Short mmCIF file of N, CA and C in Angstrom, two decimals:
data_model
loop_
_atom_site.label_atom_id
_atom_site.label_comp_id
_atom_site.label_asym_id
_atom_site.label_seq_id
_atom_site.Cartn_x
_atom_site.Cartn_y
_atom_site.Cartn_z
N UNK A 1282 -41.17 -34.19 36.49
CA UNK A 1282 -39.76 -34.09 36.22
C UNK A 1282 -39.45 -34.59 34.81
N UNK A 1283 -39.91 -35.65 34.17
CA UNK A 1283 -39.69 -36.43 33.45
C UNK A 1283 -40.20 -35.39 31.94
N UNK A 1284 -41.05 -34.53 32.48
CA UNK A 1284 -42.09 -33.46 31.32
C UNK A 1284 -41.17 -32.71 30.66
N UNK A 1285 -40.22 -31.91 32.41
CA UNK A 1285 -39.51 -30.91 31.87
C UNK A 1285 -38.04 -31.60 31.28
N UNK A 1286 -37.64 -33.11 30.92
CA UNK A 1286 -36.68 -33.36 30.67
C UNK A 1286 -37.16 -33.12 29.18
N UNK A 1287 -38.35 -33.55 28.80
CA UNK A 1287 -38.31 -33.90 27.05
C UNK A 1287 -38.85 -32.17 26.73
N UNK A 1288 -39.06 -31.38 27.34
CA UNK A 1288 -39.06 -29.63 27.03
C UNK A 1288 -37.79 -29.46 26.47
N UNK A 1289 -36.89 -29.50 27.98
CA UNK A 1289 -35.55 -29.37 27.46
C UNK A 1289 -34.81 -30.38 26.51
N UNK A 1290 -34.83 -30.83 25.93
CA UNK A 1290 -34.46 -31.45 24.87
C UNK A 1290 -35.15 -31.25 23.59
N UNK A 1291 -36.39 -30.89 23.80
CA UNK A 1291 -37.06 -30.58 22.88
C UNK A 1291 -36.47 -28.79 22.09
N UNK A 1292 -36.04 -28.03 23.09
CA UNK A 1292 -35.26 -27.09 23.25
C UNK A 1292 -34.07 -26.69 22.26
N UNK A 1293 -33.69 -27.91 23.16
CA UNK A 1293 -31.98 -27.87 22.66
C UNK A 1293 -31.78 -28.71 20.84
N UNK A 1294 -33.04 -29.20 20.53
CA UNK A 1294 -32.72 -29.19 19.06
C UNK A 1294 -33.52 -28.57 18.18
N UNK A 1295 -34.61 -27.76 18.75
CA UNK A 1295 -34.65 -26.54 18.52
C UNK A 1295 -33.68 -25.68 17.69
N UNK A 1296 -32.97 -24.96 19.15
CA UNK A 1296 -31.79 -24.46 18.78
C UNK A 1296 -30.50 -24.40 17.77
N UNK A 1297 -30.67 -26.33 17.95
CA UNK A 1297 -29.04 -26.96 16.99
C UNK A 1297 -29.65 -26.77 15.66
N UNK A 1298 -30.93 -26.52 15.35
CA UNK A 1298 -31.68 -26.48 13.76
C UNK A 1298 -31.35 -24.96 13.12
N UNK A 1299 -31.04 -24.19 14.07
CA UNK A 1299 -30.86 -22.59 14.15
C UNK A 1299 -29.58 -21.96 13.91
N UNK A 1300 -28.27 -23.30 13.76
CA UNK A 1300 -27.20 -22.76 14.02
C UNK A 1300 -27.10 -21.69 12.69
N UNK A 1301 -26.00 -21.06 13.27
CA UNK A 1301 -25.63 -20.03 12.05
C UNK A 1301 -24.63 -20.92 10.86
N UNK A 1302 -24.73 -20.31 9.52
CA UNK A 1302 -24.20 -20.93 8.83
C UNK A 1302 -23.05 -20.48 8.05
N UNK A 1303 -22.26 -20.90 7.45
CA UNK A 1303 -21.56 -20.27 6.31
C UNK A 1303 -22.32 -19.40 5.16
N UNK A 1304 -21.95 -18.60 5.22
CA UNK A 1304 -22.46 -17.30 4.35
C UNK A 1304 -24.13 -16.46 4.72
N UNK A 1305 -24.15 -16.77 5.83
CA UNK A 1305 -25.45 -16.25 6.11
C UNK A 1305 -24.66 -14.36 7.01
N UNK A 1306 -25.81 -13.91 7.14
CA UNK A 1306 -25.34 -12.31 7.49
C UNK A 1306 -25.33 -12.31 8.98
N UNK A 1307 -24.29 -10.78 9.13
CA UNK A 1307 -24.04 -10.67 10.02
C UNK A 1307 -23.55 -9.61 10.96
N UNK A 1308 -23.17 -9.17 12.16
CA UNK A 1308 -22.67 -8.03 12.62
C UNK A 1308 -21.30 -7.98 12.95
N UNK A 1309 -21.67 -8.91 13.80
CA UNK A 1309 -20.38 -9.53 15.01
C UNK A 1309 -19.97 -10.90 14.38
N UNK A 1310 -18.78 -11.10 15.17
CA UNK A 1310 -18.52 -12.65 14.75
C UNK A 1310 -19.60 -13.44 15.86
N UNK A 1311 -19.55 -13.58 17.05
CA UNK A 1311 -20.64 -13.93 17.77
C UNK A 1311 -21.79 -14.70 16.92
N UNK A 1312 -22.21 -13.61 15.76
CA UNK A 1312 -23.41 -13.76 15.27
C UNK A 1312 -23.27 -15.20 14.60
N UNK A 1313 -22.18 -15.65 14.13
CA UNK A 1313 -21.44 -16.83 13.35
C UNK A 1313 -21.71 -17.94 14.02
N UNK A 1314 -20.67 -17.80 15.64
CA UNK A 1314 -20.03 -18.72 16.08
C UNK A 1314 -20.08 -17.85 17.86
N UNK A 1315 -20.75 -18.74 18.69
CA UNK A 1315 -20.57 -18.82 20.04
C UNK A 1315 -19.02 -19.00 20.50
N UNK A 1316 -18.74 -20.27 20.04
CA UNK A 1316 -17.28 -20.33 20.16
C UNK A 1316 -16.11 -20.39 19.56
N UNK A 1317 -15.76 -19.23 18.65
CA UNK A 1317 -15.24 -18.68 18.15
C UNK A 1317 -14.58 -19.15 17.00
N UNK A 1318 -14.95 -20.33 16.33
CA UNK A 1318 -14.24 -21.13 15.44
C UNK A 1318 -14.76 -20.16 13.66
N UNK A 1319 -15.50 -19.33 13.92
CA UNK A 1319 -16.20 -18.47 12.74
C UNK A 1319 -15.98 -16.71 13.11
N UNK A 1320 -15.88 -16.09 12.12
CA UNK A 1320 -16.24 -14.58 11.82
C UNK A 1320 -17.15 -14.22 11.34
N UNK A 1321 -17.24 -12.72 11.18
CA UNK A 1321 -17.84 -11.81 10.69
C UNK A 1321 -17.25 -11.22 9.95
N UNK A 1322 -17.50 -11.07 8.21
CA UNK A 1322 -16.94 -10.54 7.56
C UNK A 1322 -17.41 -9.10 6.50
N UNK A 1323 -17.13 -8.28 7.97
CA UNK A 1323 -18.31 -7.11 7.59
C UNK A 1323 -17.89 -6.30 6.35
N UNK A 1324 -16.65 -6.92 5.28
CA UNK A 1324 -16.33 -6.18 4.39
C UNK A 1324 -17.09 -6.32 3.10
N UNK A 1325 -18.32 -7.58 3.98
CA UNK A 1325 -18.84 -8.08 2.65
C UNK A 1325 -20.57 -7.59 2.96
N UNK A 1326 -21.30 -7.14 1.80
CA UNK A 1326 -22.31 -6.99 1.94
C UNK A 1326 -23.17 -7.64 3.34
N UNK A 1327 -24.08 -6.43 4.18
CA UNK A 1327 -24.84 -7.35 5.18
C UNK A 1327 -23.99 -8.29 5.79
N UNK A 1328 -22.27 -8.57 6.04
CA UNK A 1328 -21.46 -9.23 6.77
C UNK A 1328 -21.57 -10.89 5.99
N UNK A 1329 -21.13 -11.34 6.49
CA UNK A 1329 -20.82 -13.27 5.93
C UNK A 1329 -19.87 -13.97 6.62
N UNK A 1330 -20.59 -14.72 7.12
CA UNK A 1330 -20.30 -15.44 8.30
C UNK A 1330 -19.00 -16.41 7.53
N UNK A 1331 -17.70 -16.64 7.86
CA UNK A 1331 -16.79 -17.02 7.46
C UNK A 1331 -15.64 -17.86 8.32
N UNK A 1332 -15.09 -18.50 7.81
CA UNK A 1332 -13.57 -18.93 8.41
C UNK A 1332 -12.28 -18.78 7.78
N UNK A 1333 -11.75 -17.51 8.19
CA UNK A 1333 -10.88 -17.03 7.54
C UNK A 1333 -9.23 -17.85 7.55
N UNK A 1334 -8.12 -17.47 6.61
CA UNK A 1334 -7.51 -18.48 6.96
C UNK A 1334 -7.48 -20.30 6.88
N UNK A 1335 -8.44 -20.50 5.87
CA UNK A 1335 -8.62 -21.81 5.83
C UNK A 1335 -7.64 -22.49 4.89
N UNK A 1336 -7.43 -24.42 5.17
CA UNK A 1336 -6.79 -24.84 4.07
C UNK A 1336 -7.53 -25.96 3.64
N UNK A 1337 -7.09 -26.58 3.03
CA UNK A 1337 -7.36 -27.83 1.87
C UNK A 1337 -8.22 -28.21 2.88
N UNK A 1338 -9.66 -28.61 2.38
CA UNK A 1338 -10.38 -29.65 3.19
C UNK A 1338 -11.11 -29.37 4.73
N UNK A 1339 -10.54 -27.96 5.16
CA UNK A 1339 -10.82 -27.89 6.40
C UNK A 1339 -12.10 -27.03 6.82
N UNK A 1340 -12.92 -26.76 5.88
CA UNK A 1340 -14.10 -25.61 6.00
C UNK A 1340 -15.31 -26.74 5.99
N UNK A 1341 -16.46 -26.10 6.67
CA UNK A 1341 -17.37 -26.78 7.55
C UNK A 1341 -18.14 -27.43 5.80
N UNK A 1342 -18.90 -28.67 6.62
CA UNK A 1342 -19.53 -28.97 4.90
C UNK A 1342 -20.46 -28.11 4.51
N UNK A 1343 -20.92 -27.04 4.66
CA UNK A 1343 -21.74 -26.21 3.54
C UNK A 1343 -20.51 -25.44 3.02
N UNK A 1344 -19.79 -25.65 2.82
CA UNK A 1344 -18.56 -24.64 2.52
C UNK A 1344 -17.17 -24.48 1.79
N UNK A 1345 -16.52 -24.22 0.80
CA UNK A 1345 -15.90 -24.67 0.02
C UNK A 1345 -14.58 -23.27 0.67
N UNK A 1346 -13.13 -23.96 0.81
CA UNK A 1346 -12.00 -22.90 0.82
C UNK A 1346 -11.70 -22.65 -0.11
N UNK A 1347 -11.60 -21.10 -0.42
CA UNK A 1347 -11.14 -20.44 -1.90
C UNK A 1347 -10.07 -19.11 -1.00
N UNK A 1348 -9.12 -19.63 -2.15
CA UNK A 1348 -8.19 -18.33 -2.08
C UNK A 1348 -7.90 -17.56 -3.38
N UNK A 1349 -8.25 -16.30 -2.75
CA UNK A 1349 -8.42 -14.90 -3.67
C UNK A 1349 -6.40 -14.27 -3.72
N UNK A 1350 -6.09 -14.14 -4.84
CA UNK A 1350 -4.94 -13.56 -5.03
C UNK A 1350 -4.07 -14.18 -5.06
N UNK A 1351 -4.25 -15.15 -5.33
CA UNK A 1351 -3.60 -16.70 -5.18
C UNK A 1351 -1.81 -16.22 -6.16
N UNK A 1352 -2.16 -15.32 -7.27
CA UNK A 1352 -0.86 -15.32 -7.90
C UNK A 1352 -0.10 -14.45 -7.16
N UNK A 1353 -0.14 -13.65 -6.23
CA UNK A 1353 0.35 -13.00 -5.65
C UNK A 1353 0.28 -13.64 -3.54
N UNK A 1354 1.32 -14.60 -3.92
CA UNK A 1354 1.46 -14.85 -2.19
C UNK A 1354 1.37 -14.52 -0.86
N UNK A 1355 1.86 -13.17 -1.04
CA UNK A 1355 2.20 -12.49 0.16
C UNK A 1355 0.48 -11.69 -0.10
N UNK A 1356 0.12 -11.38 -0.60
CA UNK A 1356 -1.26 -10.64 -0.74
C UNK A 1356 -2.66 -12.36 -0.48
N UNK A 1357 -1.97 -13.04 -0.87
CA UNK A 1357 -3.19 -14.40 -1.04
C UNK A 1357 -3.89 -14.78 0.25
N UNK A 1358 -4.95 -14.96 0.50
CA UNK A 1358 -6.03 -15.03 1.12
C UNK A 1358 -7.01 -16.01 1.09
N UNK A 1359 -7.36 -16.87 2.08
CA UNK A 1359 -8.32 -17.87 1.91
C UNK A 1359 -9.26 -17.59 2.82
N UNK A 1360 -10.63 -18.34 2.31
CA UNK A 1360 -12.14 -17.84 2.90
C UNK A 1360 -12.95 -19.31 2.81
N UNK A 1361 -13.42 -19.92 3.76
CA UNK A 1361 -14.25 -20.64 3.33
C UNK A 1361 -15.92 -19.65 3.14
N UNK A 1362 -16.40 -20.50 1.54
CA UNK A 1362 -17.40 -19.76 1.42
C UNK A 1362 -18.54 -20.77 1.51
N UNK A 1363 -19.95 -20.75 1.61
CA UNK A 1363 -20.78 -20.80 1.28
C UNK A 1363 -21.15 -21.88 -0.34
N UNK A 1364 -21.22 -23.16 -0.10
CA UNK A 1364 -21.32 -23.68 -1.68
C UNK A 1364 -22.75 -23.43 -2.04
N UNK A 1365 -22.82 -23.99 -3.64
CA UNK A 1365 -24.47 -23.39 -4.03
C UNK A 1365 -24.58 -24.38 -5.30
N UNK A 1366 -25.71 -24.53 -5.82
CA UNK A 1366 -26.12 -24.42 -6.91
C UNK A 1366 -26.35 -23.59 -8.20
N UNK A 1367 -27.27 -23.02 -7.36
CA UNK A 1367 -27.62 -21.93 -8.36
C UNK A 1367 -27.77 -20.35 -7.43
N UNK A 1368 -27.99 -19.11 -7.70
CA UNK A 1368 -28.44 -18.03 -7.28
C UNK A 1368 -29.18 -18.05 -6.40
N UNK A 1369 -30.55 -18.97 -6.22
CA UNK A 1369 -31.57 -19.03 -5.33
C UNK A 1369 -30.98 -19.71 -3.68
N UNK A 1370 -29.90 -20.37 -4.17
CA UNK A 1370 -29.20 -20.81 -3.21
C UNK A 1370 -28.39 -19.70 -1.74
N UNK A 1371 -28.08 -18.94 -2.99
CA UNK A 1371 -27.33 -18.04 -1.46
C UNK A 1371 -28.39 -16.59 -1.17
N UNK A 1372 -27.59 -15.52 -0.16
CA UNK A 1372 -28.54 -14.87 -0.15
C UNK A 1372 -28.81 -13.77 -0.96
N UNK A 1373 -30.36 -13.21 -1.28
CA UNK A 1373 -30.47 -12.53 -2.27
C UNK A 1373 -29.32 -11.10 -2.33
N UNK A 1374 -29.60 -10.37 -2.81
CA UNK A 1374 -29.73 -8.62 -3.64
C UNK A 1374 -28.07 -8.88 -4.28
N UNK A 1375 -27.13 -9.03 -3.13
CA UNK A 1375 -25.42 -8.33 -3.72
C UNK A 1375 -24.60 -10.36 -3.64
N UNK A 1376 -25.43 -11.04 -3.78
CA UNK A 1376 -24.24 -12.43 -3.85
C UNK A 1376 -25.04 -13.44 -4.90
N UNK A 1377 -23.91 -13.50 -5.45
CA UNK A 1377 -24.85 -14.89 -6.87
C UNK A 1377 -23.88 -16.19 -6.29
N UNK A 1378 -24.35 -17.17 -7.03
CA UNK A 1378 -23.51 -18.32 -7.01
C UNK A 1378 -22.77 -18.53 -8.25
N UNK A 1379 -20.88 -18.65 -7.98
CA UNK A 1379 -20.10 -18.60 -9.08
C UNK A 1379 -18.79 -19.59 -8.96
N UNK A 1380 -18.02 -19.58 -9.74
CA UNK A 1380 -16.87 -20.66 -9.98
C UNK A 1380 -16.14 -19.75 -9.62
N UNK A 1381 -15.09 -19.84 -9.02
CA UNK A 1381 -14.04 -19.26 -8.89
C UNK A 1381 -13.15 -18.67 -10.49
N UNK A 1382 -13.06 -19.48 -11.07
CA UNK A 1382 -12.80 -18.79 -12.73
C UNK A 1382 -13.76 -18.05 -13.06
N UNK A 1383 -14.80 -17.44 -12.94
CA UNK A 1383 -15.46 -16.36 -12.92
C UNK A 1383 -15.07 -15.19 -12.18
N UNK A 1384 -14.21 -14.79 -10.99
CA UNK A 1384 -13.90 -14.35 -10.36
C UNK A 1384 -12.67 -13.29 -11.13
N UNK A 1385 -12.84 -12.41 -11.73
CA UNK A 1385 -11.82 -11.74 -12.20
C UNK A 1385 -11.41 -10.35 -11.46
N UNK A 1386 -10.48 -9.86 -11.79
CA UNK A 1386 -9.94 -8.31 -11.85
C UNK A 1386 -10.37 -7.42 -13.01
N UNK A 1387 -9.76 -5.95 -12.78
CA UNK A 1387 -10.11 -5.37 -13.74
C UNK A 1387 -9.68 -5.58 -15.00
N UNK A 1388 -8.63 -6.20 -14.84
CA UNK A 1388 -7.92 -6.50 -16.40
C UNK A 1388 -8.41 -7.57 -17.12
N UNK A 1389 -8.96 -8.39 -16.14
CA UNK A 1389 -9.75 -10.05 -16.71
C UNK A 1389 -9.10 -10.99 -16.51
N UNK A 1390 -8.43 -10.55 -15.24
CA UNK A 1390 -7.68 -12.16 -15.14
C UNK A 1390 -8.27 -12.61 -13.74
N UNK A 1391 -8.08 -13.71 -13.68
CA UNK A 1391 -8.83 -14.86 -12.81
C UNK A 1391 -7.95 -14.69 -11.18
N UNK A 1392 -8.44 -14.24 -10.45
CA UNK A 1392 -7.86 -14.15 -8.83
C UNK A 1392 -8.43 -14.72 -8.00
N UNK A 1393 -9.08 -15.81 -8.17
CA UNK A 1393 -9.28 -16.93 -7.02
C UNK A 1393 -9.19 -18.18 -7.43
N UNK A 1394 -8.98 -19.03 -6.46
CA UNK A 1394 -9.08 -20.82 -6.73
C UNK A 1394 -9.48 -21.39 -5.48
N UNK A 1395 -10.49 -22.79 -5.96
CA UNK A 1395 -10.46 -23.26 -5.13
C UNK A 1395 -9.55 -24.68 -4.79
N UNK A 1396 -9.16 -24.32 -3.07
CA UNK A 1396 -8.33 -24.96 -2.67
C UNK A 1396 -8.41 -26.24 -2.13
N UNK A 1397 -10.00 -26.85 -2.08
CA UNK A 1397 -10.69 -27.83 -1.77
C UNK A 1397 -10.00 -29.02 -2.63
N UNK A 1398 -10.42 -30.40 -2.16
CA UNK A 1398 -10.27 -31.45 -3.76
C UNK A 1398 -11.60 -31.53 -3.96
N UNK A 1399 -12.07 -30.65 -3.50
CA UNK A 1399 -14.12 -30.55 -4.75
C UNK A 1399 -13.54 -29.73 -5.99
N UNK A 1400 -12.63 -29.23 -6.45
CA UNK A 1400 -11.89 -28.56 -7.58
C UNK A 1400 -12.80 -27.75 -8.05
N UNK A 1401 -11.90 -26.52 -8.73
CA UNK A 1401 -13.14 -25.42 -9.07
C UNK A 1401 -13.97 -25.49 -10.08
N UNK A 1402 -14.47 -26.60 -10.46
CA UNK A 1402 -15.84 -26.73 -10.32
C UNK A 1402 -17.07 -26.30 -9.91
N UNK A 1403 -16.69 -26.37 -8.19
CA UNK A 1403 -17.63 -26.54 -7.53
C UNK A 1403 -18.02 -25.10 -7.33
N UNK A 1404 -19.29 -24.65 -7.09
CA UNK A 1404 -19.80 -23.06 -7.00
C UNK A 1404 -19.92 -22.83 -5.80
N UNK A 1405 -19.73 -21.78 -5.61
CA UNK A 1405 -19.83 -20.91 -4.44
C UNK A 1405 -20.74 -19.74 -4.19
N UNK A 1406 -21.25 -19.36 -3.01
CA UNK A 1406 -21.75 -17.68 -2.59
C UNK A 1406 -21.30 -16.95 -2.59
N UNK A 1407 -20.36 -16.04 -3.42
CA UNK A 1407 -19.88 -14.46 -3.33
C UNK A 1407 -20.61 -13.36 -3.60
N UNK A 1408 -20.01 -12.38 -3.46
CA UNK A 1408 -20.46 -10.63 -4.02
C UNK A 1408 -20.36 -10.60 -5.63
N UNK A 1409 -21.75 -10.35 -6.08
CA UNK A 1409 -21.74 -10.00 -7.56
C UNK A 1409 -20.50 -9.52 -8.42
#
């Protein structure tokens, strides 16, 4: 009895080493989050596991809240993303690691910030 207690435990952190993360890929939200506190954000390359709707402070610690369209309110949008270092950090082919002031439009103006007090500074996983 005592064998199959340390299996199962042996198991179950297993598993907790496996969880899904911020910015890792995806189909479903499922794929994110069992219980539903995460999405699937299949608009983004291979999907990206997300929490949409986020504010100041509230995105899991691998993860920084940025809102895209920020000058425009009624259009503005927050995402917790994925933080990084460098490129090698997130996942390869269509996402680098960038500042949110890197983040432009076609005209060259800047449409995201981050909403964290890690201030944009701090880098993130997005789409090239």
């Amino acid at each position: 009895m005592r064998l199959w207690y340390l299996f199962a435990l042996a198991g179950l952190a297993a598993s907790a080493g496996c969880a899904p993360a911020i910015g890792d890929d995806c189909e479903v939200s499922t794929d994110c989050s069992v219980s539903g506190d995460r999405a699937c954000d299949r608009s983004q390359p291979g999907g990206y596991c997300t929490v949409p709707n986020c504010d100041t402070n509230t995105c899991p610690e691998e993860a920084v809240c940025v809102e895209y369209l920020y000058q425009q309110p009624r259009l503005a949008q927050t995402w917790c993303l994925a933080t990084c270092e460098d490129d090698g950090d997130c996942r390869g082919g269509a996402y680098s690691c960038t500042k949110a002031s890197e983040i432009l439009d076609a005209t060259g103006s800047n449409i995201a910030r981050v909403i964290d007090t890690k201030g944009d500074s701090i880098r993130f996983c997005a789409v090239k």
